[in-house]
Coordinates of C-alpha atoms in Angstrom, one line a residue:
X1 CA -1.2 -9.8 22.0
X2 CA 2.6 -11.0 20.9
X3 CA 5.8 -9.7 22.3
X4 CA 7.6 -8.4 19.1
X5 CA 10.7 -10.6 20.8
X6 CA 9.1 -13.5 21.6
X7 CA 10.4 -15.6 18.6
X8 CA 8.3 -18.9 19.5
X9 CA 4.8 -17.0 19.4
X10 CA 5.7 -15.6 15.9
X11 CA 6.9 -19.3 14.7
X12 CA 3.5 -20.5 15.7
X13 CA 1.7 -17.7 13.9
X14 CA 3.7 -18.3 10.8
X15 CA 2.0 -21.5 9.9
X16 CA -0.8 -19.4 8.6
X17 CA 0.9 -18.8 5.7
X18 CA 1.8 -21.8 3.5
X19 CA 5.1 -21.2 1.2
X20 CA 6.8 -24.0 -0.3
X21 CA 9.7 -25.0 1.9
X22 CA 12.2 -24.2 -1.0
X23 CA 10.8 -20.6 -1.1
X24 CA 12.0 -17.7 0.7
X25 CA 9.5 -14.9 0.3
X26 CA 10.6 -11.3 0.7
X27 CA 8.2 -9.6 -1.4
X28 CA 5.1 -9.1 0.7
X29 CA 5.1 -5.2 -0.4
X30 CA 4.4 -6.3 -3.9
X31 CA 2.0 -9.5 -3.6
X32 CA 1.3 -10.0 0.2
X33 CA -0.7 -13.4 0.5
X34 CA -3.2 -13.9 3.1
X35 CA -3.1 -16.1 5.9
X36 CA -5.1 -19.2 6.2
X37 CA -8.0 -17.8 8.5
X38 CA -8.6 -15.1 6.0
X39 CA -8.8 -17.4 3.0
X40 CA -11.1 -19.6 4.9
X41 CA -13.3 -16.6 5.9
X42 CA -13.5 -15.7 2.3
X43 CA -14.6 -19.6 1.1
X44 CA -17.2 -19.1 3.8
X45 CA -18.7 -15.8 2.3
X46 CA -18.1 -17.5 -1.2
X47 CA -20.4 -20.6 0.0
X48 CA -23.1 -18.2 1.4
X49 CA -23.3 -15.9 -1.7
X50 CA -23.7 -18.8 -4.2
X51 CA -26.0 -20.7 -2.2
X52 CA -28.7 -18.0 -2.7
X53 CA -27.5 -15.1 -4.6
X54 CA -30.5 -13.5 -5.2
X55 CA -30.8 -13.0 -1.4
X56 CA -27.5 -11.8 -0.9
X57 CA -27.4 -9.2 -3.7
X58 CA -30.8 -8.0 -3.4
X59 CA -31.3 -7.7 0.5
X60 CA -27.9 -8.1 2.1
X61 CA -24.9 -6.5 0.0
X62 CA -25.1 -3.0 0.8
X63 CA -25.7 -3.7 4.4
X64 CA -22.5 -6.0 4.3
X65 CA -20.1 -3.5 2.3
X66 CA -21.1 -0.7 5.0
X67 CA -20.3 -3.0 7.8
X68 CA -16.8 -3.6 6.0
X69 CA -16.1 -0.1 5.5
X70 CA -17.1 0.7 9.1
X71 CA -14.6 -1.8 10.0
X72 CA -12.0 -0.4 8.2
X73 CA -13.0 3.2 9.2
X74 CA -12.2 2.2 12.7
X75 CA -8.7 1.1 11.6
X76 CA -7.9 4.3 9.8
X77 CA -9.6 6.9 11.7
X78 CA -12.8 7.8 9.8
X79 CA -16.4 7.1 9.2
X80 CA -17.8 4.4 6.6
X81 CA -19.6 7.2 4.8
X82 CA -16.4 8.6 3.5
X83 CA -14.9 5.3 2.2
X84 CA -15.6 3.4 -1.0
X85 CA -14.6 -0.3 -1.4
X86 CA -12.3 -0.7 -4.6
X87 CA -10.1 -3.6 -6.1
X88 CA -7.0 -1.6 -5.1
X89 CA -5.2 1.8 -4.9
X90 CA -4.8 1.6 -8.5
X91 CA -8.9 1.3 -8.8
X92 CA -8.7 4.6 -6.3
X93 CA -6.2 6.2 -8.2
X94 CA -8.1 5.9 -11.3
X95 CA -11.5 6.9 -9.5
X96 CA -9.5 10.3 -8.5
X97 CA -8.4 11.2 -11.8
X98 CA -11.8 10.7 -13.5
X99 CA -13.1 13.0 -10.8
X100 CA -10.4 15.9 -10.6
X101 CA -11.3 18.1 -13.6
X102 CA -8.1 19.5 -15.6
X103 CA -8.2 22.4 -18.1
X104 CA -5.3 23.6 -20.5
X105 CA -2.9 25.1 -18.4
X106 CA -3.3 23.3 -15.0
X107 CA -0.5 21.2 -13.4
X108 CA -0.3 18.0 -11.7
X109 CA 2.6 17.5 -9.4
X110 CA 4.4 14.2 -8.4
X111 CA 7.4 13.3 -6.7
X112 CA 10.2 11.4 -8.1
X113 CA 9.8 8.5 -5.9
X114 CA 6.3 8.1 -7.1
X115 CA 4.7 4.5 -8.4
X116 CA 5.4 4.3 -12.4
X117 CA 1.8 3.2 -12.9
X118 CA 0.6 6.4 -10.9
X119 CA 3.0 8.7 -13.1
X120 CA 1.6 6.7 -16.1
X121 CA -1.9 7.4 -15.2
X122 CA -1.6 11.1 -14.5
X123 CA 0.6 11.5 -17.5
X124 CA -2.4 10.3 -19.9
X125 CA -5.0 12.5 -17.8
X126 CA -2.9 15.5 -18.4
X127 CA -2.6 14.9 -21.9
X128 CA -6.3 14.4 -22.4
X129 CA -7.1 17.7 -20.3
X130 CA -4.4 19.8 -22.0
X131 CA -2.6 19.9 -18.6
X132 CA 1.1 19.5 -17.5
X133 CA 2.5 16.6 -15.3
X134 CA 5.4 18.0 -13.2
X135 CA 7.8 15.9 -11.1
X136 CA 9.8 17.3 -8.3
X137 CA 13.0 15.8 -7.4
X138 CA 13.5 15.0 -3.8
X139 CA 16.8 15.0 -1.8
X140 CA 19.4 12.2 -2.1
X141 CA 19.8 11.0 0.7
X142 CA 16.8 12.1 2.6
X143 CA 17.7 13.2 5.9
X144 CA 15.5 16.1 6.8
X145 CA 11.3 16.2 6.8
X146 CA 11.5 19.7 6.5
X147 CA 13.7 19.8 3.5
X148 CA 11.4 17.2 1.7
X149 CA 8.2 19.3 2.6
X150 CA 9.9 22.4 1.4
X151 CA 11.0 20.8 -1.8
X152 CA 7.5 19.6 -2.2
X153 CA 5.7 22.8 -1.5
X154 CA 8.1 25.1 -3.0
X155 CA 7.3 23.2 -6.3
X156 CA 3.8 24.2 -6.0
X157 CA 2.8 27.1 -8.5
X158 CA -0.5 29.2 -9.2
X159 CA -1.1 26.4 -11.8
X160 CA -0.9 23.4 -9.5
X161 CA -4.2 21.7 -9.2
X162 CA -3.5 18.3 -7.6
X163 CA -0.5 17.2 -5.4
X164 CA -0.2 13.1 -5.5
X165 CA 2.5 12.1 -3.2
X166 CA 2.9 8.6 -1.6
X167 CA 2.7 8.1 2.0
X168 CA 5.4 5.1 1.8
X169 CA 7.0 5.1 -1.6
X170 CA 7.0 1.9 -3.6
X171 CA 10.6 1.3 -5.2
X172 CA 12.4 3.2 -2.5
X173 CA 10.3 2.2 0.6
X174 CA 10.5 5.7 2.3
X175 CA 8.1 6.9 4.4
X176 CA 7.3 10.5 3.3
X177 CA 6.0 13.4 5.6
X178 CA 2.4 13.6 4.2
X179 CA 0.9 15.3 7.2
X180 CA 2.9 18.2 6.8
X181 CA 2.5 18.3 2.9
X182 CA -1.0 18.0 3.3
X183 CA -1.4 20.8 5.8
X184 CA 0.8 23.1 3.7
X185 CA -1.1 22.4 0.3
X186 CA -4.4 23.0 2.0
X187 CA -3.0 26.4 2.9
X188 CA -2.3 26.9 -0.6
X189 CA -6.0 25.6 -1.9
X190 CA -4.4 22.6 -3.6
X191 CA -5.6 19.3 -3.7
X192 CA -3.9 16.5 -2.4
X193 CA -4.1 12.6 -3.4
X194 CA -2.2 10.4 -1.2
X195 CA -1.4 7.1 -2.5
X196 CA -1.1 5.0 0.3
X197 CA -1.1 1.2 -0.4
X198 CA 1.9 0.6 1.8
X199 CA 0.9 2.6 4.9
X200 CA -2.3 0.4 5.9
X201 CA -1.4 -1.5 9.0
X202 CA 2.4 -0.6 8.4
X203 CA 2.1 3.1 9.6
X204 CA -0.4 4.8 12.1
X205 CA -3.2 6.4 9.8
X206 CA -5.9 8.6 11.1
X207 CA -7.3 9.9 8.0
X208 CA -9.5 12.5 9.8
X209 CA -6.2 14.1 11.2
X210 CA -4.1 13.6 7.8
X211 CA -7.1 15.5 6.1
X212 CA -6.0 14.9 2.5
X213 CA -8.6 15.1 -0.2
X214 CA -8.2 11.6 -1.3
X215 CA -6.4 8.6 0.1
X216 CA -5.9 5.4 -2.4
X217 CA -5.3 1.9 -0.2
X218 CA -4.7 -1.5 -1.2
X219 CA -5.6 -4.1 1.7
X220 CA -3.6 -7.1 0.3
X221 CA -0.3 -5.7 1.1
X222 CA 0.4 -4.9 5.0
X223 CA -3.0 -5.9 6.1
X224 CA -2.8 -9.2 4.3
X225 CA -6.3 -8.9 3.3
X226 CA -7.4 -11.0 0.1
X227 CA -6.2 -9.9 -3.2
X228 CA -8.7 -7.5 -5.2
X229 CA -9.3 -5.5 -1.9
X230 CA -8.9 -1.8 -1.3
X231 CA -10.7 1.4 -0.8
X232 CA -10.6 5.2 -1.9
X233 CA -11.3 7.9 1.1
X234 CA -12.8 11.0 0.2
X235 CA -12.8 13.8 2.5
X236 CA -16.5 15.4 2.8
X237 CA -15.6 18.8 1.0
X238 CA -14.8 16.7 -2.1
X239 CA -17.1 13.8 -2.4
X240 CA -19.6 15.5 -4.5
X241 CA -17.0 15.7 -7.3
X242 CA -16.2 12.3 -6.9
X243 CA -17.0 10.0 -10.3
X244 CA -16.8 6.1 -11.0
X245 CA -14.9 4.7 -13.5
X246 CA -17.8 2.5 -14.1
X247 CA -21.6 3.5 -14.8
X248 CA -24.0 0.7 -13.9
X249 CA -27.5 1.3 -11.8
X250 CA -26.1 2.8 -8.4
X251 CA -28.7 2.7 -5.6
X252 CA -31.0 5.3 -5.7
X253 CA -33.8 5.3 -8.5
X254 CA -32.8 6.9 -11.6
X255 CA -32.8 10.9 -11.2
X256 CA -32.7 11.0 -7.3
X257 CA -30.0 12.4 -5.3
X258 CA -28.4 9.9 -3.1
X259 CA -24.9 9.5 -1.2
X260 CA -21.7 9.8 -3.0
X261 CA -21.0 6.0 -2.4
X262 CA -24.3 4.9 -4.3
X263 CA -22.6 4.6 -7.6
X264 CA -19.7 2.3 -6.3
X265 CA -22.4 -0.3 -4.6
X266 CA -23.5 -1.8 -8.1
X267 CA -20.8 -1.7 -10.8
X268 CA -22.3 -4.6 -12.1
X269 CA -22.5 -8.1 -10.5
X270 CA -18.9 -8.7 -8.8
X271 CA -17.6 -11.2 -6.4
X272 CA -17.8 -9.3 -3.2
X273 CA -16.5 -12.3 -0.9
X274 CA -12.8 -10.6 -0.6
X275 CA -14.3 -7.6 0.9
X276 CA -16.4 -9.5 3.2
X277 CA -13.2 -11.3 4.8
X278 CA -11.3 -8.1 5.3
X279 CA -12.6 -8.0 8.9
X280 CA -10.7 -11.4 9.7
X281 CA -7.6 -9.9 8.5
X282 CA -8.1 -7.0 10.9
X283 CA -9.1 -9.6 13.5
X284 CA -5.7 -10.9 13.4
X285 CA -3.8 -7.9 13.2
X286 CA -5.4 -6.9 16.4
X287 CA -5.0 -10.1 18.1
X288 CA -1.2 -10.0 17.3
X289 CA -1.2 -6.4 18.7
X290 CA -0.6 -3.7 15.9
X291 CA 2.2 -1.9 17.5
X292 CA 3.9 -5.3 18.3
X293 CA 3.3 -6.1 14.3
X294 CA 5.0 -2.7 13.5
X295 CA 8.1 -3.1 16.1
X296 CA 8.8 -6.8 14.9
X297 CA 8.6 -6.0 11.4
X298 CA 10.3 -3.0 11.5
X299 CA 13.2 -4.6 13.5
X300 CA 13.3 -7.3 10.9
X301 CA 13.7 -4.7 8.2
X302 CA 16.4 -2.7 10.2
X303 CA 18.4 -5.8 10.3
X304 CA 18.2 -6.3 6.6
X305 CA 19.2 -2.9 6.2
X306 CA 22.3 -3.3 8.1
X307 CA 23.4 -6.3 6.7
X308 CA 23.1 -5.6 2.8
X309 CA 24.3 -2.2 3.5
X310 CA 27.7 -3.3 5.0
X311 CA 28.0 -6.3 2.2
X312 CA 27.2 -3.5 -0.5
X313 CA 29.4 -0.7 1.1
X314 CA 26.9 2.0 -0.1
X315 CA 25.0 4.4 2.3
X316 CA 21.3 3.7 2.6
X317 CA 18.8 6.3 1.3
X318 CA 17.5 7.4 4.6
X319 CA 18.3 7.5 8.5
X320 CA 18.4 4.5 10.3
X321 CA 15.2 6.0 11.9
X322 CA 11.7 4.4 12.3
X323 CA 10.3 7.8 11.1
X324 CA 11.6 6.8 7.6
X325 CA 11.0 3.6 6.9
X326 CA 8.8 0.7 8.4
X327 CA 8.4 -2.9 7.5
X328 CA 10.1 -2.5 4.1
X329 CA 13.5 -1.2 3.4
X330 CA 15.1 -0.5 -0.2
X331 CA 19.2 -0.5 -0.2
X332 CA 21.2 0.5 -3.0
X333 CA 23.7 -2.3 -4.4
X334 CA 26.7 -1.9 -6.9
X335 CA 26.2 -1.2 -10.4
X336 CA 25.1 -4.1 -12.3
X337 CA 22.2 -5.5 -14.2
X338 CA 19.3 -5.6 -11.5
X339 CA 16.9 -7.6 -13.8
X340 CA 19.8 -10.3 -13.9
X341 CA 20.3 -10.3 -10.2
X342 CA 16.4 -10.7 -9.6
X343 CA 16.4 -13.6 -11.5
X344 CA 19.2 -15.3 -10.4
X345 CA 18.2 -14.7 -6.7
X346 CA 14.8 -16.6 -8.0
X347 CA 16.2 -19.4 -10.0
X348 CA 19.4 -20.3 -7.9
X349 CA 18.3 -19.7 -4.5
X350 CA 14.5 -19.8 -4.5
X351 CA 14.5 -16.0 -2.8
X352 CA 11.7 -13.8 -4.0
X353 CA 12.7 -10.3 -3.8
X354 CA 12.4 -7.3 -6.0
X355 CA 15.8 -5.9 -7.5
X356 CA 15.0 -2.8 -9.9
X357 CA 16.5 0.3 -11.0
X358 CA 15.8 4.0 -9.7
X359 CA 17.7 6.8 -10.8
X360 CA 20.5 4.7 -12.2
X361 CA 21.2 2.8 -9.3
X362 CA 20.2 -0.8 -8.6
X363 CA 18.0 -1.2 -5.4
X364 CA 16.9 -4.4 -3.4
X365 CA 14.0 -4.1 -1.6
X366 CA 13.1 -6.3 1.6
X367 CA 9.5 -6.9 3.2
X368 CA 9.2 -8.0 6.4
X369 CA 5.8 -9.6 7.5
X370 CA 4.5 -11.9 10.3
X371 CA 6.1 -14.9 8.8
X372 CA 9.6 -13.4 8.2
X373 CA 12.9 -14.8 10.0
X374 CA 16.2 -13.5 10.4
X375 CA 17.0 -16.7 9.0
X376 CA 15.5 -15.7 5.6
X377 CA 17.2 -12.4 5.7
X378 CA 20.4 -14.1 6.5
X379 CA 19.9 -16.5 3.5
X380 CA 19.3 -13.5 1.2
X381 CA 22.5 -11.9 2.4
X382 CA 24.7 -15.0 1.7
X383 CA 23.3 -15.1 -1.8
X384 CA 23.8 -11.5 -2.5
X385 CA 27.4 -11.9 -1.1
X386 CA 28.1 -14.7 -3.5
X387 CA 26.7 -12.9 -6.5
X388 CA 28.0 -9.6 -6.0
X389 CA 31.6 -11.2 -5.4
X390 CA 31.4 -13.1 -8.7
X391 CA 29.9 -10.0 -10.6

């Protein structure tokens, strides 16, 4: 287990990642690369599968998928029987959209911090069913969890069929009080789907306690699993209504009644090696110490927040509190062209960091992982200082 303040130990671990020397990578929240040991584990599985594919797919696939789901379940506080392995949170959210029946007059409720692709999916799903998509605006700045909960729950109407809410928002990097939101929504009989790609590993997560109806996850972000790995959690009370996006063989004989997960085992022949490497990613996280990881990366995000807010001269979106942000922080910037600044930071300085527009304000989002150094953040801040001064 690493001391979160032992720079030498983290510097040694940093060699697990292979960035070009001219690149400063501060975008793990979008595309989180895997450490070397995880990539090697995947190659080992590829070799095993390709050496005798009939043996693997016919005799071992289901057992190995269950083994991986069980290991993930231990990490997130649920049983393997409540998880299905999917490519990412987008795939998981699409399964939810396929499974929740919407009729004319129904409503789906989002917040104005939700991921754009999620809003697009549910708009299309509502259009197909004659339902309405409504968006509730959260307070700006966010200062009170109770106020957030009341704002979301207060927007629920008798027509609300489903509430979709991020655990950690994408553009704004805010931790929302999903536990309280789920509890209040259940009391009103409203289904809740939590979009959780940024929460896995970054935040404590116990799905049994959270008790959302659905929880969508990507494993390539803070867990640093291979690209193309994620899962959907479905609470036992809703598992019977879950429907896959793709129809293939499933597991039981045609017409037989099986487990809700069966339809997700045989989605046609696909490469399962990325899933098989997930336990290696969990091993690394547990070797580091998950709380050490969270403390270290939060401290780096806090440092980035302080430095950028000082040079931008604008107040952050949330209080300086670990309850509101974790390993990633989004900080407002002065008015300007976020696309141009994003391109300049990459082309002129070799800094990979997203700059986007949210509610007519530019935001820069800094992600901090095992390999991140304070020097990386200092380099970003110096580049920002130059560019904002010349704007």
